[in-house]
Short mmCIF file of C-alpha atoms and ligand atoms in Angstrom, two decimals:
data_model
loop_
_atom_site.label_atom_id
_atom_site.label_comp_id
_atom_site.label_asym_id
_atom_site.label_seq_id
_atom_site.Cartn_x
_atom_site.Cartn_y
_atom_site.Cartn_z
CA MET A 452 -10.40 17.78 -11.26
CA VAL A 453 -10.83 14.19 -10.15
CA PRO A 454 -6.71 13.50 -9.16
CA VAL A 455 -5.42 10.14 -10.89
CA LYS A 456 -6.05 7.30 -8.45
CA ILE A 457 -2.31 5.59 -8.43
CA ALA A 458 -1.34 2.39 -5.98
CA VAL A 459 1.88 1.01 -5.82
CA THR A 460 2.00 -2.58 -4.77
CA GLY A 461 4.58 -4.81 -4.06
CA GLY A 462 6.32 -7.83 -1.43
CA ILE A 463 7.46 -6.81 1.35
CA GLY A 464 11.41 -5.10 0.99
CA SER A 465 10.37 -4.69 -2.25
CA GLY A 466 11.13 -0.65 -2.46
CA LYS A 467 7.52 0.24 -2.39
CA SER A 468 8.07 3.15 0.71
CA VAL A 469 11.17 4.25 -1.37
CA VAL A 470 9.39 4.62 -4.67
CA CYS A 471 6.14 6.77 -2.71
CA ARG A 472 9.21 8.66 -0.65
CA MET A 473 10.89 9.82 -4.33
CA LEU A 474 6.80 10.71 -5.87
CA ALA A 475 6.08 12.59 -2.54
CA GLU A 476 9.32 14.36 -3.26
CA LYS A 477 7.61 15.78 -6.49
CA GLY A 478 5.47 17.29 -4.81
CA LEU A 479 1.84 14.47 -5.16
CA PRO A 480 0.13 13.17 -1.85
CA VAL A 481 0.84 9.73 -0.95
CA VAL A 482 -0.39 8.26 1.09
CA SER A 483 1.01 4.94 3.25
CA ALA A 484 0.71 1.72 4.31
CA ASP A 485 1.11 2.64 8.06
CA GLU A 486 -1.22 5.38 8.38
CA LEU A 487 -3.98 3.61 6.68
CA SER A 488 -3.73 0.45 8.48
CA ARG A 489 -3.66 2.25 11.40
CA ARG A 490 -6.47 4.85 10.48
CA ALA A 491 -8.81 2.55 9.82
CA VAL A 492 -8.64 0.56 13.80
CA GLU A 493 -8.42 3.95 15.33
CA PRO A 494 -11.29 3.99 18.71
CA GLY A 495 -14.48 5.13 17.22
CA THR A 496 -13.97 3.27 13.44
CA ALA A 497 -16.45 0.12 13.01
CA ALA A 498 -13.52 -1.93 12.61
CA TYR A 499 -12.46 -0.97 16.14
CA GLY A 500 -15.81 -1.88 17.46
CA GLN A 501 -15.26 -4.94 15.85
CA ILE A 502 -12.41 -6.06 16.82
CA VAL A 503 -12.56 -5.38 20.31
CA GLU A 504 -15.46 -7.25 20.07
CA TYR A 505 -13.84 -10.70 18.04
CA PHE A 506 -10.40 -10.51 19.69
CA GLY A 507 -11.66 -9.03 24.01
CA GLU A 508 -10.25 -6.35 25.48
CA SER A 509 -6.79 -8.21 25.68
CA ILE A 510 -5.06 -6.90 22.46
CA LEU A 511 -5.63 -3.22 23.60
CA LEU A 512 -3.24 -0.95 24.89
CA PRO A 513 -3.27 0.88 27.93
CA ASP A 514 -4.23 3.78 26.22
CA GLY A 515 -7.32 2.46 24.65
CA ASN A 516 -5.76 1.77 21.74
CA ILE A 517 -5.46 -1.61 19.37
CA ASP A 518 -1.94 -3.72 19.94
CA ARG A 519 -1.62 -3.71 16.41
CA PRO A 520 2.16 -5.89 16.42
CA ALA A 521 0.00 -7.92 19.26
CA LEU A 522 -3.12 -9.03 17.06
CA ARG A 523 -0.58 -9.17 14.28
CA ASN A 524 1.15 -12.52 16.50
CA VAL A 525 -2.13 -13.46 16.97
CA ILE A 526 -3.86 -14.10 13.66
CA ARG A 527 0.06 -15.23 12.61
CA SER A 528 -1.24 -18.32 13.32
CA ASP A 529 -5.05 -18.26 13.35
CA GLY A 530 -6.51 -18.92 9.71
CA LYS A 531 -10.18 -18.08 10.80
CA ALA A 532 -9.39 -15.15 13.19
CA LYS A 533 -7.21 -13.11 9.76
CA LYS A 534 -10.36 -13.51 7.37
CA ALA A 535 -12.09 -12.59 10.12
CA LEU A 536 -9.37 -9.12 10.34
CA GLU A 537 -10.14 -8.45 7.22
CA ARG A 538 -13.34 -8.79 7.12
CA PHE A 539 -13.11 -5.59 9.34
CA VAL A 540 -10.26 -3.88 8.06
CA HIS A 541 -10.89 -3.94 4.61
CA PRO A 542 -14.50 -1.24 4.97
CA GLU A 543 -12.53 0.89 6.63
CA VAL A 544 -9.68 0.32 4.55
CA PHE A 545 -11.32 1.36 1.69
CA ARG A 546 -13.21 4.53 3.78
CA GLN A 547 -10.00 6.04 4.05
CA MET A 548 -9.40 6.11 0.63
CA GLU A 549 -12.38 7.16 -0.46
CA LYS A 550 -11.89 10.62 2.55
CA ARG A 551 -7.60 10.86 1.10
CA LEU A 552 -9.05 11.00 -2.49
CA GLU A 553 -11.28 13.88 -1.35
CA ASP A 554 -8.70 15.97 0.76
CA ALA A 555 -6.48 15.89 -2.75
CA VAL A 556 -10.30 16.91 -4.22
CA GLN A 557 -9.94 19.43 -2.07
CA LYS A 558 -6.84 20.21 -2.84
CA GLU A 559 -7.07 20.37 -6.47
CA ALA A 560 -4.22 17.58 -6.28
CA PRO A 561 -3.18 15.85 -10.13
CA ALA A 562 -2.65 12.63 -8.64
CA VAL A 563 -2.95 10.92 -5.15
CA VAL A 564 -0.58 8.26 -4.83
CA MET A 565 -1.56 5.33 -1.82
CA GLU A 566 1.00 2.94 -0.86
CA VAL A 567 -0.78 -0.26 -0.44
CA PRO A 568 1.01 -3.72 -0.24
CA LEU A 569 -1.89 -6.16 -0.05
CA LEU A 570 -3.96 -4.50 -3.08
CA PHE A 571 -4.49 -8.16 -5.29
CA GLU A 572 -5.09 -9.56 -2.10
CA SER A 573 -7.47 -7.79 -0.94
CA GLY A 574 -9.60 -7.11 -4.89
CA MET A 575 -8.59 -3.30 -4.19
CA GLU A 576 -7.33 -3.18 -7.61
CA LYS A 577 -10.44 -2.10 -9.04
CA TRP A 578 -10.69 1.37 -7.17
CA PHE A 579 -7.21 2.52 -8.85
CA ASP A 580 -6.46 4.24 -12.01
CA CYS A 581 -2.33 2.56 -12.24
CA VAL A 582 -1.66 0.25 -10.47
CA VAL A 583 1.97 0.37 -10.47
CA LEU A 584 4.79 -3.04 -9.34
CA VAL A 585 7.20 -2.18 -7.57
CA PHE A 586 9.12 -5.79 -8.27
CA THR A 587 12.44 -7.31 -6.78
CA PRO A 588 13.25 -11.09 -6.48
CA GLU A 589 12.65 -12.56 -3.21
CA GLU A 590 16.20 -13.31 -2.66
CA SER A 591 16.83 -9.68 -2.98
CA ARG A 592 13.79 -9.00 -0.53
CA ILE A 593 14.92 -10.96 1.98
CA ARG A 594 18.25 -9.78 2.30
CA ARG A 595 16.75 -6.11 2.22
CA VAL A 596 14.48 -6.99 5.07
CA MET A 597 16.90 -8.24 7.37
CA GLU A 598 18.86 -5.31 6.74
CA ARG A 599 15.73 -2.84 7.29
CA ASP A 600 14.36 -4.97 10.53
CA GLY A 601 17.14 -6.94 11.90
CA VAL A 602 15.14 -10.59 11.30
CA SER A 603 16.74 -13.53 10.53
CA ARG A 604 16.21 -15.10 6.99
CA GLU A 605 13.55 -17.37 8.21
CA GLU A 606 11.25 -14.52 9.93
CA ALA A 607 11.96 -12.41 6.72
CA GLY A 608 11.36 -15.11 4.38
CA SER A 609 7.67 -16.37 6.08
CA MET A 610 6.94 -12.77 6.15
CA MET A 611 6.87 -12.85 2.16
CA LYS A 612 4.55 -16.71 2.20
CA ILE A 613 1.46 -14.89 2.80
CA GLN A 614 2.31 -13.17 -0.62
CA MET A 615 0.94 -13.83 -3.59
CA PRO A 616 3.27 -14.37 -5.54
CA GLU A 617 4.63 -11.33 -7.66
CA GLU A 618 4.20 -13.35 -11.18
CA ILE A 619 0.69 -13.53 -11.05
CA LYS A 620 0.86 -9.13 -9.83
CA ARG A 621 3.63 -8.99 -13.27
CA LYS A 622 0.67 -9.47 -15.55
CA GLN A 623 -2.75 -7.41 -13.31
CA ALA A 624 -0.36 -4.29 -12.47
CA HIS A 625 -0.12 -1.55 -15.38
CA ARG A 626 3.30 -0.10 -14.68
CA VAL A 627 6.02 -2.50 -13.10
CA ILE A 628 9.18 -1.01 -11.55
CA ASP A 629 12.16 -2.96 -11.00
CA ASN A 630 14.14 -2.01 -8.32
CA ASP A 631 16.24 -4.76 -8.10
CA GLY A 632 18.91 -2.76 -9.92
CA PRO A 633 20.92 1.02 -8.20
CA MET A 634 18.64 3.55 -6.32
CA GLU A 635 19.67 5.49 -9.35
CA GLU A 636 18.19 3.52 -11.43
CA THR A 637 15.25 3.51 -9.75
CA ARG A 638 14.76 7.40 -9.60
CA ARG A 639 14.67 7.32 -12.95
CA SER A 640 12.26 5.00 -13.36
CA VAL A 641 9.59 6.97 -10.79
CA ASP A 642 11.03 9.99 -13.31
CA ARG A 643 9.34 8.45 -16.08
CA LEU A 644 5.78 7.25 -13.69
CA HIS A 645 5.78 10.91 -12.65
CA ASN A 646 5.94 11.96 -16.51
CA ARG A 647 2.73 9.78 -17.33
CA ILE A 648 1.17 11.17 -13.90
CA MET A 649 0.94 14.24 -15.13
CA GLU A 650 -0.11 13.59 -18.67
CA LYS A 651 -1.91 11.71 -17.34
CA ALA A 652 -3.79 14.55 -15.08
CA GLY A 653 -3.74 16.73 -18.24
CA ALA A 654 -5.65 14.43 -20.16
CA ASN A 655 -8.29 14.45 -17.23
CA ILE A 656 -8.49 18.21 -17.66
CA ARG A 657 -8.66 18.66 -20.36
CA LYS A 658 -11.70 16.05 -21.17
CA LYS A 659 -13.58 17.65 -18.26
CA ASN A 660 -12.52 21.31 -19.68
CA GLU A 661 -14.57 19.84 -22.96
CA LYS A 662 -17.72 18.48 -21.66
CA GLY A 663 -18.51 22.19 -19.96
P1 LIG B 302 8.63 -2.34 1.57
O1 LIG B 302 8.51 -0.99 1.58
O2 LIG B 302 8.25 -2.30 -0.19
O3 LIG B 302 8.39 -2.85 2.44
P2 LIG B 302 11.33 -0.12 1.17
O4 LIG B 302 10.67 0.68 0.65
O5 LIG B 302 11.25 -0.85 3.03
O6 LIG B 302 10.14 -1.88 1.25
O7 LIG B 302 12.92 -1.71 1.27
C1 LIG B 302 12.98 -2.16 1.82
C2 LIG B 302 14.91 -1.90 2.14
O8 LIG B 302 15.89 -1.99 0.50
C3 LIG B 302 14.97 -1.02 2.71
O9 LIG B 302 16.21 -0.85 4.05
C4 LIG B 302 15.82 0.09 1.70
O10 LIG B 302 16.64 1.48 2.11
C5 LIG B 302 16.43 -0.63 0.79
N1 LIG B 302 15.90 -0.18 -0.92
C6 LIG B 302 15.44 -0.34 -1.34
N2 LIG B 302 15.47 -0.33 -2.66
C7 LIG B 302 16.83 -0.03 -2.73
C8 LIG B 302 17.32 -0.51 -3.75
N3 LIG B 302 17.95 -0.37 -5.00
N4 LIG B 302 18.74 -1.34 -3.52
C9 LIG B 302 19.58 -0.87 -2.65
N5 LIG B 302 18.78 -1.36 -1.02
C10 LIG B 302 17.62 -0.49 -1.65
#
């Protein structure tokens, strides 16, 4: 059985982690964005070698791992370096996604959920069967990020500038979860999404059985 591939995307502070947690509680395997990006630059990956070669050993921690916050700092003010980093990391993230899909196949999971913040920006949306956009207007996102990360309004706002406008993403997503209201409302939307995913998974199984 091939699990249904679900992407959860959305701006910083939109509520992706909240939605992913709710889907995990329903028993679906969920791969967080942090896990994908952390694994993509682990020692031993192709991206690790390319990053050290390009940025130098000054971006390494004493234990040999890449200092990801330091790297983020470097690329913030250097567009060329940012492009280079993306060129190294995206294929590796993709390999990690393939691996996690393989895990889900082994476990006979009906679906696999991946949190991918820069999904459209990296062109990865085509790989997924269903793209879910968590949508929260910018003003609420700024307030939530200020509270969550203890940062100033300016810092929260500047993190959001690098992302594609939400209106464009809205048009491209298969499903939108509006997360500007109370959590209970979001939970109800996630329940509906989960039902839809299970229907899709059931249809996949039936199709496979018909083929014999
Ligand atoms: P993302 O993963 O997209 O960056 P999070 O899921 O971490 O966003 O949500 C950002 C912050 O906003 C978190 O502190 C979270 O608890 C809070 N939050 C998310 N959804 C809601 C909501 N519907 N109402 C109130 N707070 C929320």
